[in-house]
PDB file of C-alpha atoms in Angstrom:
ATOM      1  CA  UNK A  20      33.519  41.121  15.490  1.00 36.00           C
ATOM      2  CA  UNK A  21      34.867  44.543  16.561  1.00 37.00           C
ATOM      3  CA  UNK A  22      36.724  46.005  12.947  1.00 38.00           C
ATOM      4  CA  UNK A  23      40.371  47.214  14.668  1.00 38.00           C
ATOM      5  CA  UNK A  24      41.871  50.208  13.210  1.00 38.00           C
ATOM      6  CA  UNK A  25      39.011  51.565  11.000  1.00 39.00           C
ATOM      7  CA  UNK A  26      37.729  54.107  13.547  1.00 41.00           C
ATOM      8  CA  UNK A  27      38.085  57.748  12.271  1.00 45.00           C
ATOM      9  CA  UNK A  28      39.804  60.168  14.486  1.00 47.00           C
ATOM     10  CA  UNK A  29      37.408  62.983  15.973  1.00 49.00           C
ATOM     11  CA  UNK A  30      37.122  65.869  13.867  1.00 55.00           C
ATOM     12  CA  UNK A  31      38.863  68.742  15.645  1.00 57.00           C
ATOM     13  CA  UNK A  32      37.187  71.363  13.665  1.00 60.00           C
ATOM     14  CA  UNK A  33      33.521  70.535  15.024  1.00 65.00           C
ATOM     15  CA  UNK A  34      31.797  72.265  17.082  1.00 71.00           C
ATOM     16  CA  UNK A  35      28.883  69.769  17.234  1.00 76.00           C
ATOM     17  CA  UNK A  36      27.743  69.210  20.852  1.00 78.00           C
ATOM     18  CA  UNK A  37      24.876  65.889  20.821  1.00 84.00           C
ATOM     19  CA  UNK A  38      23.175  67.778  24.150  1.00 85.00           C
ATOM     20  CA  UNK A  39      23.171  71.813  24.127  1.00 85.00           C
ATOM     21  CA  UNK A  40      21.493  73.603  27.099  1.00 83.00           C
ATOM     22  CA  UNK A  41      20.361  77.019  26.624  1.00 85.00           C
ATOM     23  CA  UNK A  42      20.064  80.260  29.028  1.00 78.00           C
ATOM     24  CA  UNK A  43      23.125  80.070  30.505  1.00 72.00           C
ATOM     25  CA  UNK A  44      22.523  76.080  31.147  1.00 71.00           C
ATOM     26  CA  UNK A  45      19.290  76.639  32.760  1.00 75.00           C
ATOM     27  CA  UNK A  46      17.422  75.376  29.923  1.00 83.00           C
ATOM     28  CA  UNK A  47      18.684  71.797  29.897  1.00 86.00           C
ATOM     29  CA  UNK A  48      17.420  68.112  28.283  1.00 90.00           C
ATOM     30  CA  UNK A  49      16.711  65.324  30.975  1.00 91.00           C
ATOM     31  CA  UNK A  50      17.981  62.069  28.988  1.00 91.00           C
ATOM     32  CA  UNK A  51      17.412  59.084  31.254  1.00 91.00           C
ATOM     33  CA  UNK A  52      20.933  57.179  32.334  1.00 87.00           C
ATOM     34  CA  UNK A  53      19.362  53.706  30.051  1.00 87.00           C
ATOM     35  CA  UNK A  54      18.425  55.853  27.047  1.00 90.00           C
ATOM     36  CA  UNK A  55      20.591  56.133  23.660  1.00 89.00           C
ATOM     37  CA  UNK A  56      21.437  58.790  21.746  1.00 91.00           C
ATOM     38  CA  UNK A  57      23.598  59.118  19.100  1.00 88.00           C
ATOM     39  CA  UNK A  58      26.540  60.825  18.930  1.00 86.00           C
ATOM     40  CA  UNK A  59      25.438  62.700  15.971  1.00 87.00           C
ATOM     41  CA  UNK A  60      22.237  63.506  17.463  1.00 91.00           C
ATOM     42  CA  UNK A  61      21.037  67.059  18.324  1.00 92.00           C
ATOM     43  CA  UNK A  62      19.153  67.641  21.598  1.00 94.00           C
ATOM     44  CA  UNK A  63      17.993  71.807  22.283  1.00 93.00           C
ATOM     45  CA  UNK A  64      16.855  72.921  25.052  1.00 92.00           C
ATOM     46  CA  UNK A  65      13.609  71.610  27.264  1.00 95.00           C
ATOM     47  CA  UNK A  66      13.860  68.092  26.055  1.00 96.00           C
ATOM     48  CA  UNK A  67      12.693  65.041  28.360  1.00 95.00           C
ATOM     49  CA  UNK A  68      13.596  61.202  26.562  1.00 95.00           C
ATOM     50  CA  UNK A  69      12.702  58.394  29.136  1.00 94.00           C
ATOM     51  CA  UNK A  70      13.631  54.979  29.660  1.00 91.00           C
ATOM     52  CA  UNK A  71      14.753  52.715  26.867  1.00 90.00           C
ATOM     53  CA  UNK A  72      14.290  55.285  24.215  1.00 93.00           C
ATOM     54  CA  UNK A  73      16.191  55.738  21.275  1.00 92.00           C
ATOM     55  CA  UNK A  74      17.369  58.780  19.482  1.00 93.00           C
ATOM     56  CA  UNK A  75      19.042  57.503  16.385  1.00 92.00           C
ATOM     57  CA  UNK A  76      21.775  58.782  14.001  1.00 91.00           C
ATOM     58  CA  UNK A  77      20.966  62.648  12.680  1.00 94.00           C
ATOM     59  CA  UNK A  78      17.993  63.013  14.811  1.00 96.00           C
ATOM     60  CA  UNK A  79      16.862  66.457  16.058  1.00 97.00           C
ATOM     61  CA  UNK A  80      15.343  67.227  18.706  1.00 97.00           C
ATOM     62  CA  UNK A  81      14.712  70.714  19.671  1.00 96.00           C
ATOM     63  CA  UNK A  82      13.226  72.220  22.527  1.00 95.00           C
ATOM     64  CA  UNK A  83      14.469  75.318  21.828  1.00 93.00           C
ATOM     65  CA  UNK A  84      10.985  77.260  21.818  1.00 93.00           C
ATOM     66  CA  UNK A  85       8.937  74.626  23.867  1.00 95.00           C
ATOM     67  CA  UNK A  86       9.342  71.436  25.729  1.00 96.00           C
ATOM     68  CA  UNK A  87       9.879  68.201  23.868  1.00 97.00           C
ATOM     69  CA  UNK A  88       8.680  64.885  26.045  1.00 97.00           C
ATOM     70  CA  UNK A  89       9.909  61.442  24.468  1.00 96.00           C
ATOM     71  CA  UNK A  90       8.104  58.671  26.522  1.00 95.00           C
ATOM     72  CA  UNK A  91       9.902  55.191  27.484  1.00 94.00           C
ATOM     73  CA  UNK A  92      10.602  52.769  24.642  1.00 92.00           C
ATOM     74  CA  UNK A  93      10.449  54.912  21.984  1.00 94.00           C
ATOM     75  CA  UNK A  94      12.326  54.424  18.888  1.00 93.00           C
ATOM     76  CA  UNK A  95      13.294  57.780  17.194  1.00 95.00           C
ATOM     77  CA  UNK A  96      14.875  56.717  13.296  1.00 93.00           C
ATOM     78  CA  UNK A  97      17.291  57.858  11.793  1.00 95.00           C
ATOM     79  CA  UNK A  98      17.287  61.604  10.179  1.00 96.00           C
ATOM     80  CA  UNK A  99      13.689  62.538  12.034  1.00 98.00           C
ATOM     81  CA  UNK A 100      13.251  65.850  12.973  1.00 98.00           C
ATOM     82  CA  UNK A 101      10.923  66.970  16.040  1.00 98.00           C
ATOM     83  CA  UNK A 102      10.670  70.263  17.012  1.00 98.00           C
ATOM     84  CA  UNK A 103       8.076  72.109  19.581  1.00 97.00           C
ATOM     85  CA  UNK A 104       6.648  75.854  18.857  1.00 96.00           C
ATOM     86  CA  UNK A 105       5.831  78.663  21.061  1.00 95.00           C
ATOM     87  CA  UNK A 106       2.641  77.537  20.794  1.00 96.00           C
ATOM     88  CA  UNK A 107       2.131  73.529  20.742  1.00 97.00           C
ATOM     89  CA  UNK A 108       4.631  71.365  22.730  1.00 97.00           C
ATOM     90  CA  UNK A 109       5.739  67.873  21.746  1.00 98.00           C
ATOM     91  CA  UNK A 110       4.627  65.089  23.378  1.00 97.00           C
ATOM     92  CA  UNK A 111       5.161  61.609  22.519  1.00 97.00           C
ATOM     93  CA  UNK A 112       3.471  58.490  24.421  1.00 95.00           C
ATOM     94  CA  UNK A 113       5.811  55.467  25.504  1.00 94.00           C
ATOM     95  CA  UNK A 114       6.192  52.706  22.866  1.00 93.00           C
ATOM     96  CA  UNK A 115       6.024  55.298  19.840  1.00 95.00           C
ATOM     97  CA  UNK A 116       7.976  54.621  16.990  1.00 94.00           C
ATOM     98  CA  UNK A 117       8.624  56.972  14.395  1.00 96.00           C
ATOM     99  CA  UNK A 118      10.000  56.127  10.684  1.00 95.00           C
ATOM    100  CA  UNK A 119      12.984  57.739   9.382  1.00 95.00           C
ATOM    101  CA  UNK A 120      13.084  60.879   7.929  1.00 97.00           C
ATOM    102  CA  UNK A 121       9.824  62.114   9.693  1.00 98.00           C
ATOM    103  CA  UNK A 122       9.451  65.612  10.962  1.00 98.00           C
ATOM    104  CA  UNK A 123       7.091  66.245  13.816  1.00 98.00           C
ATOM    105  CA  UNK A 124       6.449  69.897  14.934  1.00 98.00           C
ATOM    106  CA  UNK A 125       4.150  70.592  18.381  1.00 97.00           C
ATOM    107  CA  UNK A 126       2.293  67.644  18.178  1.00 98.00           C
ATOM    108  CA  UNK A 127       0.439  65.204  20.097  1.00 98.00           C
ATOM    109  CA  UNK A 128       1.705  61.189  19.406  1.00 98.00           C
ATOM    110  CA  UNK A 129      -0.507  58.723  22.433  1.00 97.00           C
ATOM    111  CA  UNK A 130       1.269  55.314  23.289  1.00 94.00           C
ATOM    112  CA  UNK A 131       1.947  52.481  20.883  1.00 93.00           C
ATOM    113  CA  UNK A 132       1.592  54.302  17.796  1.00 94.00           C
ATOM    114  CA  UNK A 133       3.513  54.088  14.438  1.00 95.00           C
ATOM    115  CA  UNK A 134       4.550  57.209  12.161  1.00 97.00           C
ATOM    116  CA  UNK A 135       6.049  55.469   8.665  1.00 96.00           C
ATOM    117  CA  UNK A 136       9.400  56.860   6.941  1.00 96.00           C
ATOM    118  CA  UNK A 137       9.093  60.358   5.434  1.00 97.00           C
ATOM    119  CA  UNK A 138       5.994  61.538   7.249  1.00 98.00           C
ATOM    120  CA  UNK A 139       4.844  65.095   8.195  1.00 98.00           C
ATOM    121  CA  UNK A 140       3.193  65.856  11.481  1.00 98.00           C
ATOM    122  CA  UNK A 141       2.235  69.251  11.398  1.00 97.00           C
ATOM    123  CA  UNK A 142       0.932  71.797  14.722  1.00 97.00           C
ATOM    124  CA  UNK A 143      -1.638  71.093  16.772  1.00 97.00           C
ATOM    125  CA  UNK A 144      -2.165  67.168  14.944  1.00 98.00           C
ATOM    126  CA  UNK A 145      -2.943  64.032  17.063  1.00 98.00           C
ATOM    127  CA  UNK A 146      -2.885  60.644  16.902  1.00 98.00           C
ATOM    128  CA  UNK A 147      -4.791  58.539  19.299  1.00 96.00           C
ATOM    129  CA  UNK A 148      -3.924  55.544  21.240  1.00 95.00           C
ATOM    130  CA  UNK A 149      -2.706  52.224  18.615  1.00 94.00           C
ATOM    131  CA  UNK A 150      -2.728  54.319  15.453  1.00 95.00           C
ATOM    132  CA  UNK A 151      -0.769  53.910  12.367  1.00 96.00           C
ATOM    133  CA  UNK A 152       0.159  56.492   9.682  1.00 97.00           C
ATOM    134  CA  UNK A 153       1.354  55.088   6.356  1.00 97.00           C
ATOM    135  CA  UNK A 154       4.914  56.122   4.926  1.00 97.00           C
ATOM    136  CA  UNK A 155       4.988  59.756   3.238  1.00 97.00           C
ATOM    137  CA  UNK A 156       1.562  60.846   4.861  1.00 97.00           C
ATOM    138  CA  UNK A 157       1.025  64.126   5.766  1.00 98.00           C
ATOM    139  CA  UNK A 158      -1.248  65.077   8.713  1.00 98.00           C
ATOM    140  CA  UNK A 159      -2.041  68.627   8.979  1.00 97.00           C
ATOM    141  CA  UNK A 160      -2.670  70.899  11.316  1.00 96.00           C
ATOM    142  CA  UNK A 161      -5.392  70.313  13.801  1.00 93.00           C
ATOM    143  CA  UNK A 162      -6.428  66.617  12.450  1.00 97.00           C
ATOM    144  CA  UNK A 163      -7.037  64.005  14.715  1.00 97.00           C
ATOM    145  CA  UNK A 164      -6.248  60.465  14.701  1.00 97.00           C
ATOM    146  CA  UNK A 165      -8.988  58.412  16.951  1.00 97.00           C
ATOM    147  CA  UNK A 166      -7.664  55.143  18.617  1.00 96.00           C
ATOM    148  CA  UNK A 167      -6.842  52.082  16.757  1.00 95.00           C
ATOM    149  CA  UNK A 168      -7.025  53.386  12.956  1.00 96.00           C
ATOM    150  CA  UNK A 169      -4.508  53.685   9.648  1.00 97.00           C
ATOM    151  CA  UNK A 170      -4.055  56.997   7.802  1.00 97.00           C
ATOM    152  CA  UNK A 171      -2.363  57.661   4.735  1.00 97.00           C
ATOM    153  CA  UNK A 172      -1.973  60.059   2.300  1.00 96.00           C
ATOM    154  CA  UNK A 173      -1.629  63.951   1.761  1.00 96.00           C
ATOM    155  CA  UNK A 174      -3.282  65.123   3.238  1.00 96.00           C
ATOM    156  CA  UNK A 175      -4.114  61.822   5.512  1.00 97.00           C
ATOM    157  CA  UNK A 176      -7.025  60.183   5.571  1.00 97.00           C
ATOM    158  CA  UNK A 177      -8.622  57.112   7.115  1.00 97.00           C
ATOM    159  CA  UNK A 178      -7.841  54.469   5.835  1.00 96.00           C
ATOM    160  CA  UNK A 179      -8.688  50.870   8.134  1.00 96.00           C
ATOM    161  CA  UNK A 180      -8.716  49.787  11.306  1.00 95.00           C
ATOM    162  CA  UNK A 181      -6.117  47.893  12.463  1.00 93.00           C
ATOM    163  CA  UNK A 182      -5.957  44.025  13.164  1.00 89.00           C
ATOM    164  CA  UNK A 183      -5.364  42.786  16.349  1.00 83.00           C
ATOM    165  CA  UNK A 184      -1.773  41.547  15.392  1.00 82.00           C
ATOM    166  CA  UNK A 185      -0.968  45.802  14.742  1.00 80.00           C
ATOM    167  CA  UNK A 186      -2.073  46.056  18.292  1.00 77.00           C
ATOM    168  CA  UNK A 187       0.630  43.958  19.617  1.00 74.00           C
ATOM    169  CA  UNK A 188       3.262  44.417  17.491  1.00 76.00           C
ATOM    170  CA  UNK A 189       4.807  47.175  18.325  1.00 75.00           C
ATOM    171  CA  UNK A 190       6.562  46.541  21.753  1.00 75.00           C
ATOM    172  CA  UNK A 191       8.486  43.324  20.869  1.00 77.00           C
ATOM    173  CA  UNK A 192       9.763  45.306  17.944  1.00 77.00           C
ATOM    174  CA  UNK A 193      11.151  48.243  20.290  1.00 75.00           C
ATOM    175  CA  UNK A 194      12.285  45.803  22.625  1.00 79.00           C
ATOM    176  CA  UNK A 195      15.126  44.340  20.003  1.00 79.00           C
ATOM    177  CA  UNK A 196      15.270  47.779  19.089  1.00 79.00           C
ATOM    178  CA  UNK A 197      16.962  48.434  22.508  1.00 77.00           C
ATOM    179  CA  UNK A 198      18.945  45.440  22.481  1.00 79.00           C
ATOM    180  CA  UNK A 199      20.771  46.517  19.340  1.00 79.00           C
ATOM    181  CA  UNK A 200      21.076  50.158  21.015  1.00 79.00           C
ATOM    182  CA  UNK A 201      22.196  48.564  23.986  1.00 76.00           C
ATOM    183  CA  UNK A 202      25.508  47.547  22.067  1.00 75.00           C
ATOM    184  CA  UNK A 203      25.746  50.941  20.460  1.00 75.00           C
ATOM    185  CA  UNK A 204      26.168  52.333  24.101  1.00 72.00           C
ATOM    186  CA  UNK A 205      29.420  49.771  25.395  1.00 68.00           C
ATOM    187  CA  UNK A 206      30.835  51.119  22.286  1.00 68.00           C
ATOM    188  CA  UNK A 207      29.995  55.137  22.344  1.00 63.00           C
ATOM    189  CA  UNK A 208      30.617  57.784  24.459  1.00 59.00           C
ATOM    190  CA  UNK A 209      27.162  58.475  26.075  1.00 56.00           C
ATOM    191  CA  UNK A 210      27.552  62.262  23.835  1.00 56.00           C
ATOM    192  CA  UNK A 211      29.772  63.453  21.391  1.00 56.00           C
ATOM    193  CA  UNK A 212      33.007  65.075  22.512  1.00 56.00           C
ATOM    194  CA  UNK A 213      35.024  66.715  19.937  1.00 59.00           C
ATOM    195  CA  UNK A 214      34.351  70.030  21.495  1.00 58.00           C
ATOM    196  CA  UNK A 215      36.086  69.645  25.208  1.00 62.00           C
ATOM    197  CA  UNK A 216      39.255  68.103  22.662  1.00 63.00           C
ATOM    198  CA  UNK A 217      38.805  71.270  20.436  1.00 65.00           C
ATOM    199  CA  UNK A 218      38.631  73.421  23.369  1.00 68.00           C
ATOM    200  CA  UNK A 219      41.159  72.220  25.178  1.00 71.00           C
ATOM    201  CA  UNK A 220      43.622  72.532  22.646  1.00 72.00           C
ATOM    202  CA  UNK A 221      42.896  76.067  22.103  1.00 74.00           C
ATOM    203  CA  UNK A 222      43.823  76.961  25.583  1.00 74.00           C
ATOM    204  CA  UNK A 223      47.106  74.730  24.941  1.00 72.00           C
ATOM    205  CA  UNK A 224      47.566  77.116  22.096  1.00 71.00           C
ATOM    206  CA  UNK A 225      47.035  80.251  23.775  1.00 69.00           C
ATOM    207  CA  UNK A 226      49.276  79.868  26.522  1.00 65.00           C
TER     208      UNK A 226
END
């Protein structure tokens, strides 16, 4: 049921904008028209997110000093952080999910891989095709996941290879994923707005 009259007014005072373009707006994200983000989001700059992707509450996402490519189906948790250097790009295979509270700088994440809550990807790091990396792992710079293993640990290490049940898990659990973010976008604005209300009332004021 839809709760009625427990929906906070927007805060006039914020200048938080979910999508910012840079250079004069010639620097801008390319968000496809089925993908979610959340109001609260932050996407800078060069950023690509493809089809039935999910950026979730507090996410970052900054292609500020390099481009930032989400591929289709991924699910992006809650307070994750991914950011792309002058040097190493972002870019993220389709059917990725990453854990909340992660923070990936200029790395390289293949298809159907899984990045536990609280991990650090760090420059230059891959992770092969099917790989896992176990909650609060770090991966530093320059390691390498190959295909279809678990890592864990800080610095992480190898841990197993996966079963054949890890290899299929992952897209049915993206799919209800997007479900659930499906309903999140009948109820949202596709970005947050406060600013065109904020701005607009300063003109009002000035005249």
């Amino acid at each position: 049921r839809r709760a009625v009259g427990r929906v906070a007014a927007p805060d006039l005072a914020s200048n938080h904008r979910t999508v910012l373009a840079l250079d004069q707006e010639h620097i801008t994200a390319y968000i496809q028209p089925d993908a979610y983000v959340a109001p609260t989001a932050a996407v800078v700059g060069n950023v690509t997110i493809n089809n039935h992707a999910a950026a979730m509450p507090n996410v970052v996402l900054r292609g500020d000093l390099g481009s930032v490519w989400m591929g289709a189906h991924n699910v992006i948790e809650e307070g994750c952080v991914v950011v792309a250097t002058p040097e190493f790009d972002v870019e993220c295979g389709a059917w990725v999910h990453i854990g909340k509270g992660s923070v990936l700088t200029g790395c390289t994440i293949s298809p159907c891989c899984v990045i536990g809550p609280g991990c650090v990807i760090e420059e230059g790091a891959k992770m092969g095709a099917y790989t896992r990396l176990e909650p609060k792992s770090v991966l530093r710079s320059g390691d390498e996941i190959p295909e279809k293993e678990v890592w864990g640990g800080n610095p992480a290490r190898f841990v197993r290879k996966i079963t054949a049940d890890e290899s299929y898990d992952t897209q049915p659990l993206m799919e209800r994923v997007f479900e659930v973010t499906s309903q999140y976008m009948r109820e949202f604005l596709p970005y947050g707005s406060q600013y065109l209300e904020k701005e607009r009332l300063t003109k009002s004021e000035s005249k």
